[in-house]
Coordinates of C-alpha atoms and ligand atoms in Angstrom, one line a residue:
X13 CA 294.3 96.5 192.5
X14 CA 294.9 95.9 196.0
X15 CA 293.4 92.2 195.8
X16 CA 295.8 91.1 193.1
X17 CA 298.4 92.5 195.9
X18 CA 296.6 90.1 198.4
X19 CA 296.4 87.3 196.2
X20 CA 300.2 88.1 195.5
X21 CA 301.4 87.8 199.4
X22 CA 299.3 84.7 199.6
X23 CA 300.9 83.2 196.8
X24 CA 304.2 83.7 198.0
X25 CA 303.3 82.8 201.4
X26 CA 301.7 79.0 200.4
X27 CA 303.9 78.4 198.0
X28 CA 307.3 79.0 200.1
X29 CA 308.8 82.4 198.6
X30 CA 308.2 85.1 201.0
X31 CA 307.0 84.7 204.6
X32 CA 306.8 86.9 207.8
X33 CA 309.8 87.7 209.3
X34 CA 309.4 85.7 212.9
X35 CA 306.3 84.6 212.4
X36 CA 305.3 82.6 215.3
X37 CA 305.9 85.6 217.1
X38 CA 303.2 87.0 215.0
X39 CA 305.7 88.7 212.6
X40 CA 308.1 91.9 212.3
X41 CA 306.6 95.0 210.8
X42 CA 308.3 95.5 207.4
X43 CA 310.7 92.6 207.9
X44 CA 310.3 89.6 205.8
X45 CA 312.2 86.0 205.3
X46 CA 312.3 84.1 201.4
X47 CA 311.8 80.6 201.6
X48 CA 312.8 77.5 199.6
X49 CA 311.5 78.7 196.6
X50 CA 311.6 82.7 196.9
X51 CA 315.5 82.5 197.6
X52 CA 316.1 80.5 194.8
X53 CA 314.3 83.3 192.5
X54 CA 316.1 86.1 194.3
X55 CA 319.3 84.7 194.0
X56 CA 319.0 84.0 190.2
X57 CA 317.7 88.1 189.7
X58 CA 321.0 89.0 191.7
X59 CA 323.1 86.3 190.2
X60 CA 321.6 88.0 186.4
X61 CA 322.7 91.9 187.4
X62 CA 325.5 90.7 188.4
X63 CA 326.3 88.9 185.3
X64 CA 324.8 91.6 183.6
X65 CA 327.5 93.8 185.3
X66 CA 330.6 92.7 185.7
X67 CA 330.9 89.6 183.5
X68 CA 329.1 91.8 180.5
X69 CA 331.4 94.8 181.2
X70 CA 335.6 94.4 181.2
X71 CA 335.6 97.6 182.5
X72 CA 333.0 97.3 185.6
X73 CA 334.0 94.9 188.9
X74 CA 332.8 94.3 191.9
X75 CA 333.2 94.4 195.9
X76 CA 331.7 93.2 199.0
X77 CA 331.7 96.3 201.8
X78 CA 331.2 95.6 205.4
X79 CA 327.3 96.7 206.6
X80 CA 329.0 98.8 209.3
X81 CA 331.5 101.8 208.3
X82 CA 333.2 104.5 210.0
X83 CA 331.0 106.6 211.6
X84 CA 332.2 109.8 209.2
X85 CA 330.9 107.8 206.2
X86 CA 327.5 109.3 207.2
X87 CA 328.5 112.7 208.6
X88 CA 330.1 112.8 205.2
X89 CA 327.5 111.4 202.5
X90 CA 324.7 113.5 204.3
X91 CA 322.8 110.7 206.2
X92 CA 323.1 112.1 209.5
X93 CA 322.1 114.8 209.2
X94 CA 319.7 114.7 206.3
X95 CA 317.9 111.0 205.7
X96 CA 315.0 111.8 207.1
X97 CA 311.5 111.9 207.2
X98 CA 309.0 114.3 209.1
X99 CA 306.4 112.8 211.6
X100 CA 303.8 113.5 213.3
X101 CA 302.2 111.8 216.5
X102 CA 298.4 111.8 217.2
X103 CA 298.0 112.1 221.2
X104 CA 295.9 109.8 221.4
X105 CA 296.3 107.1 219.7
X106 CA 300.2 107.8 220.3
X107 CA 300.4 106.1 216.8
X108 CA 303.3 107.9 214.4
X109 CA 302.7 108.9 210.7
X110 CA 305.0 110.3 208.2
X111 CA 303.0 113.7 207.9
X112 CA 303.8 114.3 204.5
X113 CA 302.3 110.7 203.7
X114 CA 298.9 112.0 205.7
X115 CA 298.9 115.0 203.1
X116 CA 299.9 113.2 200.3
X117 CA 297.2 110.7 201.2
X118 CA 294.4 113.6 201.4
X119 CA 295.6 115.0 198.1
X120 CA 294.6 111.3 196.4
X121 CA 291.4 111.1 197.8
X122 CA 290.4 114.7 196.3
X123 CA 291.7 113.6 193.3
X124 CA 289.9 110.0 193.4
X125 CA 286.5 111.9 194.1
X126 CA 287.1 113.9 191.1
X127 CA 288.9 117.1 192.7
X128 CA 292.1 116.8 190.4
X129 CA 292.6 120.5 191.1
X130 CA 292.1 120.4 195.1
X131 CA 294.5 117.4 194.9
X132 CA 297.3 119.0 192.8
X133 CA 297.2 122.6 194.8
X134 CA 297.7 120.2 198.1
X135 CA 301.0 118.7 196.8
X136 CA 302.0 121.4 195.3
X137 CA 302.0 123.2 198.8
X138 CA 303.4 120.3 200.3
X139 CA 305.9 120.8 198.1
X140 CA 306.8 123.9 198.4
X141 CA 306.6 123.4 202.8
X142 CA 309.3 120.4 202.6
X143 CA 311.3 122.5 200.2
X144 CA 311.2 124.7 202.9
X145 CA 312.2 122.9 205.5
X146 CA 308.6 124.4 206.9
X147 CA 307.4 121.8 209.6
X148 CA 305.1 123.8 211.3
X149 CA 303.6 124.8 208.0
X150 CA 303.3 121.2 207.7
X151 CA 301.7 120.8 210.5
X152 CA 299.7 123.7 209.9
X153 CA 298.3 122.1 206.5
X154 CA 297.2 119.0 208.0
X155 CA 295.3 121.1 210.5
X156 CA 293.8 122.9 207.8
X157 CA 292.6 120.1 206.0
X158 CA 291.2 118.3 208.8
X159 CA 292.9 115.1 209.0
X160 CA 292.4 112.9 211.5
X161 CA 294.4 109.7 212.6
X162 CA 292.5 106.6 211.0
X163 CA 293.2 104.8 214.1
X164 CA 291.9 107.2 217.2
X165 CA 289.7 109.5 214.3
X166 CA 290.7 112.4 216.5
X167 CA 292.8 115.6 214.7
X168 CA 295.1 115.8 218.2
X169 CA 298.4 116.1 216.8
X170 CA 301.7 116.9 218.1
X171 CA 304.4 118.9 216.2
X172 CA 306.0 117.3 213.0
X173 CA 309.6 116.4 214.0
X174 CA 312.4 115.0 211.9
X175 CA 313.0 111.5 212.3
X176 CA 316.0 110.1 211.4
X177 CA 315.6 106.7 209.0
X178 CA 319.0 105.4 209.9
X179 CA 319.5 102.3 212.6
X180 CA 322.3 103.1 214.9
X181 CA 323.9 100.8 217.6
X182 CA 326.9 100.7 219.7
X183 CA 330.3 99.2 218.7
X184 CA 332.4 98.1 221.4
X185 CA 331.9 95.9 224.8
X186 CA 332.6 99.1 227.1
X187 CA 329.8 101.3 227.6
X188 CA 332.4 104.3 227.5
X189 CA 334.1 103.4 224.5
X190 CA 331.1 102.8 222.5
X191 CA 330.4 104.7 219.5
X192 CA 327.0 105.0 217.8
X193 CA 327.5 103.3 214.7
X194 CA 324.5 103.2 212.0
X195 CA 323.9 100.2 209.9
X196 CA 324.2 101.3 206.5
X197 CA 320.8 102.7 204.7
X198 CA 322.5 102.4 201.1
X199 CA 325.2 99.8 199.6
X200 CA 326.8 102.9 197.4
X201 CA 329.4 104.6 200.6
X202 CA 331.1 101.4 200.7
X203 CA 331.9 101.7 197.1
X204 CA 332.8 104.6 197.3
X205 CA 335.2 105.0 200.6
X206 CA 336.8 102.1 198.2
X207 CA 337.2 103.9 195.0
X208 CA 341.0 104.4 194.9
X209 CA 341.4 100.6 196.8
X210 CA 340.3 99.1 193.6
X211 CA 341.1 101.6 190.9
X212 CA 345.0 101.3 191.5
X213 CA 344.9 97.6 193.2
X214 CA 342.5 96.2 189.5
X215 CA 344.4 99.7 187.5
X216 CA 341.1 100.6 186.5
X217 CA 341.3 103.5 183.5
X218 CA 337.9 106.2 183.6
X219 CA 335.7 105.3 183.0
X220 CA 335.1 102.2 185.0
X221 CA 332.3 101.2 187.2
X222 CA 332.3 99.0 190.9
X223 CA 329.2 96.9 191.8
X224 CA 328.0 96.0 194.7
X225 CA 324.7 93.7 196.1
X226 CA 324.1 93.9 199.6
X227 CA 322.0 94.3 202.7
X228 CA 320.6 98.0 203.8
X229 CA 318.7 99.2 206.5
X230 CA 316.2 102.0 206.7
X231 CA 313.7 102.7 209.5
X232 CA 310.5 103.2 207.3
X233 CA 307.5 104.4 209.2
X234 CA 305.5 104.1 206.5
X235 CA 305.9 100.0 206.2
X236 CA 303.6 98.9 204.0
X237 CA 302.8 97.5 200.5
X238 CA 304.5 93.6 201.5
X239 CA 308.0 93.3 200.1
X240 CA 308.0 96.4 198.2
X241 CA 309.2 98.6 201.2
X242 CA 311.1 97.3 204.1
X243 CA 313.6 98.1 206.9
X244 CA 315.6 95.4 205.5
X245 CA 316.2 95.0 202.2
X246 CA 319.0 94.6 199.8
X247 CA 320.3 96.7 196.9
X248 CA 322.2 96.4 193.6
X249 CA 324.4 99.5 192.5
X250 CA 326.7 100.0 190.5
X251 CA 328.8 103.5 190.4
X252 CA 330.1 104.2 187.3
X253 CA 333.2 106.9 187.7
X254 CA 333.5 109.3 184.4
X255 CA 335.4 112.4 183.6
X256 CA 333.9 115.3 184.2
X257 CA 331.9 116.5 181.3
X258 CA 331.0 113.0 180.0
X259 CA 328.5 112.2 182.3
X260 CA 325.5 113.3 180.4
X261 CA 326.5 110.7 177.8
X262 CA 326.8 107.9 180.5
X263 CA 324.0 108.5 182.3
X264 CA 321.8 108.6 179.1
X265 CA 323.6 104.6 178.2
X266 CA 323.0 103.4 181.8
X267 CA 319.1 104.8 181.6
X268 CA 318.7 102.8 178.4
X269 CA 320.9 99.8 178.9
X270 CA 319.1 99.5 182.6
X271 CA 315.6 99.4 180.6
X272 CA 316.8 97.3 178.3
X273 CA 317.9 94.9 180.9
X274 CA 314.5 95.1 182.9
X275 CA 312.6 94.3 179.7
X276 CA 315.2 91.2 178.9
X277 CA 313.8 89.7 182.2
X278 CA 310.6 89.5 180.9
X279 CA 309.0 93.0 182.4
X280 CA 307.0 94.4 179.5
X281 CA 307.5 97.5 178.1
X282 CA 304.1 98.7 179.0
X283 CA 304.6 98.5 182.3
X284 CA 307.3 100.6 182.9
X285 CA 307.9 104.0 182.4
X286 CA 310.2 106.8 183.3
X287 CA 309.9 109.0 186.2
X288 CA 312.2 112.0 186.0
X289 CA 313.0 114.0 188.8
X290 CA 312.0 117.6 188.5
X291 CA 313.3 118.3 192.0
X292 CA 317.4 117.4 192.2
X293 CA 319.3 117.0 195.0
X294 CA 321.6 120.2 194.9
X295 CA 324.9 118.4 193.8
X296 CA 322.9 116.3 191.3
X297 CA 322.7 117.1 187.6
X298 CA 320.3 114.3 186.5
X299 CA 318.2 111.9 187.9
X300 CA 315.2 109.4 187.0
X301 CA 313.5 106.8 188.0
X302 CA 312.5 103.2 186.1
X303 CA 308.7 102.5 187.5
X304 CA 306.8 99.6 187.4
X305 CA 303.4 98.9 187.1
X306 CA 302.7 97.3 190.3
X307 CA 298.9 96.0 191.6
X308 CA 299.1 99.1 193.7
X309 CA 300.3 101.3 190.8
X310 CA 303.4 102.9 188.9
X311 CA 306.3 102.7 191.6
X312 CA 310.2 103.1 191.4
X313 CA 312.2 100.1 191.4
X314 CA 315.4 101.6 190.2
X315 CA 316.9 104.5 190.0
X316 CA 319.8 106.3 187.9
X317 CA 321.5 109.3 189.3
X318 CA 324.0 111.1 187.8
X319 CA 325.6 112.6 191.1
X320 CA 328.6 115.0 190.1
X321 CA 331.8 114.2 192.6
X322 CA 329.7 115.2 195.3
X323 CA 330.1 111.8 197.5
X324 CA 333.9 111.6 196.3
X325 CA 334.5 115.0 197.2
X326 CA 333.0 115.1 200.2
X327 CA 334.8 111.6 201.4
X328 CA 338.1 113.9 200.4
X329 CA 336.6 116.6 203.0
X330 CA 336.1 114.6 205.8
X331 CA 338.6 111.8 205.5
X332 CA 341.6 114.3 204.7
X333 CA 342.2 111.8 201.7
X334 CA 342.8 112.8 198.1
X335 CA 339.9 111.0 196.5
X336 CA 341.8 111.8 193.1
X337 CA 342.5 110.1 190.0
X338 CA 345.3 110.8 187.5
X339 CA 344.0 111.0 184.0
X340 CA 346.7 110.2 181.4
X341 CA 344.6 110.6 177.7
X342 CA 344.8 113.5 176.0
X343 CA 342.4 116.4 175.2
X344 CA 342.0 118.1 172.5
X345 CA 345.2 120.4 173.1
X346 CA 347.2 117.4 173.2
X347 CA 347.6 117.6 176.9
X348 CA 347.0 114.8 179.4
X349 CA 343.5 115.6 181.2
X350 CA 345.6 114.9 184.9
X351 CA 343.8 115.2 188.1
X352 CA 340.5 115.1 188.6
X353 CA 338.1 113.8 191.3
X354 CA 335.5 111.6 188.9
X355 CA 332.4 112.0 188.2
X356 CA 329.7 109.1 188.9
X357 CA 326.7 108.2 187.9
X358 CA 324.7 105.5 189.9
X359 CA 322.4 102.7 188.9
X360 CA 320.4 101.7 191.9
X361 CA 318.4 98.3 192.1
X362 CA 316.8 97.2 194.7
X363 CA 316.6 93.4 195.0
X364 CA 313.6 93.1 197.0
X365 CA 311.6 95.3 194.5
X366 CA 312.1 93.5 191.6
X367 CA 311.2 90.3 192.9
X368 CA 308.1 91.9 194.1
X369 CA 307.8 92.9 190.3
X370 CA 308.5 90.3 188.4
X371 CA 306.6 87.9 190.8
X372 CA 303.3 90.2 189.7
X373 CA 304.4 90.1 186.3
X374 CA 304.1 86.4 186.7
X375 CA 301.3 85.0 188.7
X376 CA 299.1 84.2 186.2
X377 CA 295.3 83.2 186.1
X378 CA 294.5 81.7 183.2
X379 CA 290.5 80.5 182.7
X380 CA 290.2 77.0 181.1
X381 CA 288.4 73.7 181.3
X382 CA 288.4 70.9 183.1
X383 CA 288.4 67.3 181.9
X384 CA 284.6 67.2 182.4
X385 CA 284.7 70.8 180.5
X386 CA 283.5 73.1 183.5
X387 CA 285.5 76.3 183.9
X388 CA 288.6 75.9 185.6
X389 CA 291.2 78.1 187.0
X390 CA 295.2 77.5 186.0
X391 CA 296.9 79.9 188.1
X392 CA 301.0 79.5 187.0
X393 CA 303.9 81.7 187.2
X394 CA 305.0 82.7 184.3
X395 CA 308.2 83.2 185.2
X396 CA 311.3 83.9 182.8
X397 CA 313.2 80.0 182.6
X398 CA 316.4 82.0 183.3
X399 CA 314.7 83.4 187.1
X400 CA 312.2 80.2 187.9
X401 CA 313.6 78.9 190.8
X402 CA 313.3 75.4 189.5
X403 CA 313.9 74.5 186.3
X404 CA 312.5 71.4 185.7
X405 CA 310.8 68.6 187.7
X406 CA 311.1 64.6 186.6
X407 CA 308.1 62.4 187.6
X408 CA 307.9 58.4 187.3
X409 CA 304.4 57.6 186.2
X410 CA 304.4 55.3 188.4
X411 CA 306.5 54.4 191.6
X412 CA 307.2 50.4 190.5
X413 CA 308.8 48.5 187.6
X414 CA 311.9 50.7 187.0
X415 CA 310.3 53.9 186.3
X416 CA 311.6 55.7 189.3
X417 CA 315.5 54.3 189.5
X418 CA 315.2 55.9 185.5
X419 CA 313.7 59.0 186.2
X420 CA 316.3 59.3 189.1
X421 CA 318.7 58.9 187.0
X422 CA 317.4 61.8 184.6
X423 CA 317.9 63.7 187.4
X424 CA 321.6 62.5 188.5
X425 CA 322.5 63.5 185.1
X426 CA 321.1 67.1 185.0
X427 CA 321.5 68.2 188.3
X428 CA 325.1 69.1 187.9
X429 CA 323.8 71.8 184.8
X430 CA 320.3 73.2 186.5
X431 CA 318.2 73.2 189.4
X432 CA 315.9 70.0 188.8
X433 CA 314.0 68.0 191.5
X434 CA 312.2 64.6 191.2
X435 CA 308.5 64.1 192.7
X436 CA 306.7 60.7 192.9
X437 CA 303.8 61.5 195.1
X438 CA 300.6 62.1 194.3
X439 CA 298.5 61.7 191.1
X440 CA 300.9 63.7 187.9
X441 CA 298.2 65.7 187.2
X442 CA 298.4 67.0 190.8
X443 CA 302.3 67.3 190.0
X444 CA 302.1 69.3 186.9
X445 CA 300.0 71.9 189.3
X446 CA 302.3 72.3 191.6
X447 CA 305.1 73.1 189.6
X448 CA 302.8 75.6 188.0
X449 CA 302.4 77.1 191.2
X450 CA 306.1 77.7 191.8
X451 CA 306.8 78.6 187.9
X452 CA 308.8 75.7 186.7
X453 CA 309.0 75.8 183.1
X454 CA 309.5 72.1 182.2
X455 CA 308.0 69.1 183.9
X456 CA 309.4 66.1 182.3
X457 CA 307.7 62.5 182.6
X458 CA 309.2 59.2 182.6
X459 CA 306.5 56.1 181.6
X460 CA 306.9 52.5 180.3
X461 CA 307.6 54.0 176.6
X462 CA 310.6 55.5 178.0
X463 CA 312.3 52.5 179.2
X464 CA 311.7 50.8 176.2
X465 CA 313.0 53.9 173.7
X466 CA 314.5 56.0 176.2
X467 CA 311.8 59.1 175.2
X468 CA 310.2 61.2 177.7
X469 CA 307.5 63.7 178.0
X470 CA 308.4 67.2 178.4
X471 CA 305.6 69.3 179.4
X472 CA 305.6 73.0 178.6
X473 CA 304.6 75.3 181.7
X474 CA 302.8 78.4 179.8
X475 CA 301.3 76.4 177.2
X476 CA 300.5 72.8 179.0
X477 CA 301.7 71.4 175.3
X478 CA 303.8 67.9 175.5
X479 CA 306.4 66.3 173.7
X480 CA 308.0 63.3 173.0
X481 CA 311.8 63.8 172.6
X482 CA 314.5 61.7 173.7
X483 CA 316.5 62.2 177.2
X484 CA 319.8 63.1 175.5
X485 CA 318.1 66.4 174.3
X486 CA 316.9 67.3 177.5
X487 CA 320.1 69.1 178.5
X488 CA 319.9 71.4 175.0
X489 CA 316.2 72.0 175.2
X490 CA 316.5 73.2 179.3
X491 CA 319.8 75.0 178.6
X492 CA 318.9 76.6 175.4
X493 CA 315.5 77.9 177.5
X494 CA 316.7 79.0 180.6
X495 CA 319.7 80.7 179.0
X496 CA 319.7 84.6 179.3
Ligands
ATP504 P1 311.4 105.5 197.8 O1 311.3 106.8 197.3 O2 310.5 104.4 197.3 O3 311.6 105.4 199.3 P2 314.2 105.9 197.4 O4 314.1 106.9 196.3 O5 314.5 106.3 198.8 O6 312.9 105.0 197.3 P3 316.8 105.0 196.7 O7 317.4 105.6 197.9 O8 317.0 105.6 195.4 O9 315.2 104.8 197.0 O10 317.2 103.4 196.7 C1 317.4 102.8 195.5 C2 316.6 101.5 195.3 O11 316.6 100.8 196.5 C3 315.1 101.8 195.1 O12 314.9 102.0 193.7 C4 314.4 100.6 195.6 O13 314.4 99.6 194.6 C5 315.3 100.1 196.7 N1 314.8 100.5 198.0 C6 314.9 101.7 198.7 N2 314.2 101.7 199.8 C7 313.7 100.4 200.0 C8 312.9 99.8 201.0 N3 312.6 100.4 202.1 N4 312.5 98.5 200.7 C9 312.9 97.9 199.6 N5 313.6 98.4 198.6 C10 314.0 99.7 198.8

């Protein structure tokens, strides 16, 4: 529900994983900043994919593309002159809407009073309008069905435009030479305008894939929903480059191997689901989505495409470039397959999404009892070890007679292996909360036992069990955890 969304931003706002882009300036619509904690988390899901990648796969590597390209890169992959969205203004509130959005919103609350049919026959003629290219049909619709601007409450519209989701700027100090340049809305051009740079520099055979993480940009209008949709974000993608006629078979492995890999981070398999796409680009020949079950419902956080050689074929168009590779196994006849311009099919991540994801998946509320046995409320993340951004915390019991300088030196000794802090302050039960709070899976104890035996306590984050083992296992029982 929306309030576990709420309680969701709070979280990650108190508890230093995701705050408000420039927030003393009262924040940046759709633009957000991770804190201590949050980029700790993000960096272990991008560090996993990609492991998961190019370590995993001898056959898959990796590159880190420039944010800006050549401004053809866009004329050529479609962006120019086809990311968009249509909008709509309302006179006067002179606020902006995605007007599909408006209908699409109208369509859900038929259905939610019980009007599935209404609903459906409203998207379906949405449909069929966008398919169209129909924006004064649009336009038309939402006149139709009354809607007003839940801002001014008026129905004064002006005509649905497209809007372009790109950012451009100017490159160049001299107004006359600038050039509108975009900053990129997808990580995948820059693999691609690379292909033949690392298939004969790494002499890559087909089929072999190129990853990339990295930072796009997209002017969403309709900005809402915390981290799950910015107009900065990053993406993980990976195009895999096939000969033609395989790429069903590939793009059924990456479907399930992506899956599979979503699940291995502790998203359960109730909670996502498939989303194939009905409606394909024109050059596509398959394409679905892996959804989630956010607190706001099912949602896409990745997507596979198989995608033809549209985008190489179209570089080859507009750069003059052979985008061609020489294929040297045999077919069935015996005879090399030659030249070809690959086939791809993408896997599409996006960073910022499945943190939102697996932070839901996490914060947990579990009821219990206090020491006095009145309810109590243990709210934890139950984070995968391999994700939490720390992995264990050392307490003295108490801040005299050694017990720090040993517990300090737990710390010297694992820090080099794992992410561990020490903590002194406060009461431990007070301790043990907050590292519930941020997810750490071990919270280890030092207390006048241990500097007689050199035993600890090792406290267990989901189950609040303890343990007495000795410090030279610590390093085995945190590895063998936070392992993936
Ligand atoms: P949507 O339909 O939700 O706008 P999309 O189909 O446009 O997404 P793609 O272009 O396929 O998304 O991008 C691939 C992935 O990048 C998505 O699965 C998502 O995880 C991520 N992504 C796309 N747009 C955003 C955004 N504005 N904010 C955060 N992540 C995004």
């Amino acid at each position: 529900t929306e309030s576990t969304l709420q309680k969701i931003i709070s979280h990650a706002k108190e508890y230093g994983f995701v705050f408000p882009s420039s927030e003393i300036y009262d924040g940046l619509a759709a633009v957000y900043d991770y804190g201590q904690y949050g980029v700790e988390l993000k960096n272990n899901l991008k560090a996993l994919w990609w492991k998961a990648m190019t370590q995993l796969n001898e056959n898959i590597v990796g590159v880190d593309a420039a944010i800006f390209m050549h401004p053809l890169t866009w004329k050529a992959s479609g962006h120019v002159d086809g990311f968009s969205d249509p909008m709509i203004d309302n006179k006067d509130s002179k606020k902006r809407y995605r007007a599909d959005v408006l209908i699409e919103d109208k369509a859900a609350e038929y259905e939610k009073a019980g009007d599935e049919n209404r609903g459906q026959d409203l998207r379906n003629r949405l449909a069929r309008l966008l398919e169209a290219n129909d924006l004064e049909g649009v336009r038309n619709l939402i006149l139709e069905e009354k809607i007003v601007c839940p801002v001014s409450g008026t129905a004064n519209w002006t005509d649905v435009r497209q809007f372009n989701l790109m950012f451009s700027t100017q490159m160049g100090a001299v107004a006359e030479d600038a050039d509108t340049i975009y900053l990129r809305p997808e990580t995948a051009q820059g693999i691609f305008v690379n292909f033949l740079n690392v298939q004969k520099t790494g002499r890559m055979k087909i089929p072999f894939g190129i990853a990339q993480i990295g930072k796009a940009f997209r002017n969403e209008v309709v900005a809402r929903q915390f981290i799950f949709r910015m107009r900065e974000f990053e993406q993980m993608e990976m195009q895999f480059f096939v000969r033609p006629g395989t790429q069903q078979q590939w793009y059924e492995y990456w479907k399930e191997t992506r899956r599979k890999w979503h699940e291995a981070l502790g998203l359960p398999a109730a909670k996502l689901k498939w989303h194939v796409h009905e409606k394909l680009a024109f050059y596509a020949d398959a394409a679905v989505d892996i959804e989630y079950e956010f607190p706001f419902g099912f949602k896409e956080i990745e997507g596979i495409h198989s995608r033809t050689n549209h985008d190489l074929s179209k570089h080859q168009e507009y750069s003059k470039k052979k985008q061609q590779y020489f294929d040297n196994d045999l077919d069935e006849n015996g005879k090399p397959y030659g030249n070809y311009i690959p086939y791809v099919v993408e896997t599409s991540v996006g960073a910022d999404r499945l943190f939102l994801a697996v932070l839901s998946n996490a914060y947990t509320e579990d009821e219990g009892v206090d020491a006095e046995g009145n309810p109590k409320t243990r709210i934890f993340l139950k984070l995968h070890p391999a994700i939490a951004p720390v992995k264990a915390a050392i307490f003295p019991l108490m801040r005299k007679d050694g017990l720090p300088e040993k517990a300090k030196a737990i710390l010297d000794d694992l820090r080099y292996d794992f992410n561990v802090i020490y903590e002194e302050r406060d009461a431990i039960g007070k301790r043990y909360t907050r590292q519930d709070l941020i997810g750490t899976p071990f919270c280890i104890a030092v207390d006048y036992q241990t500097m007689e035996d050199d035993t600890v306590t090792i406290r267990y984050r989901d189950t609040t069990e303890q343990k007495r083992v000795h410090i030279r296992e610590l390093r085995s029982i945190i590895g063998e955890e936070v392992s993936f």
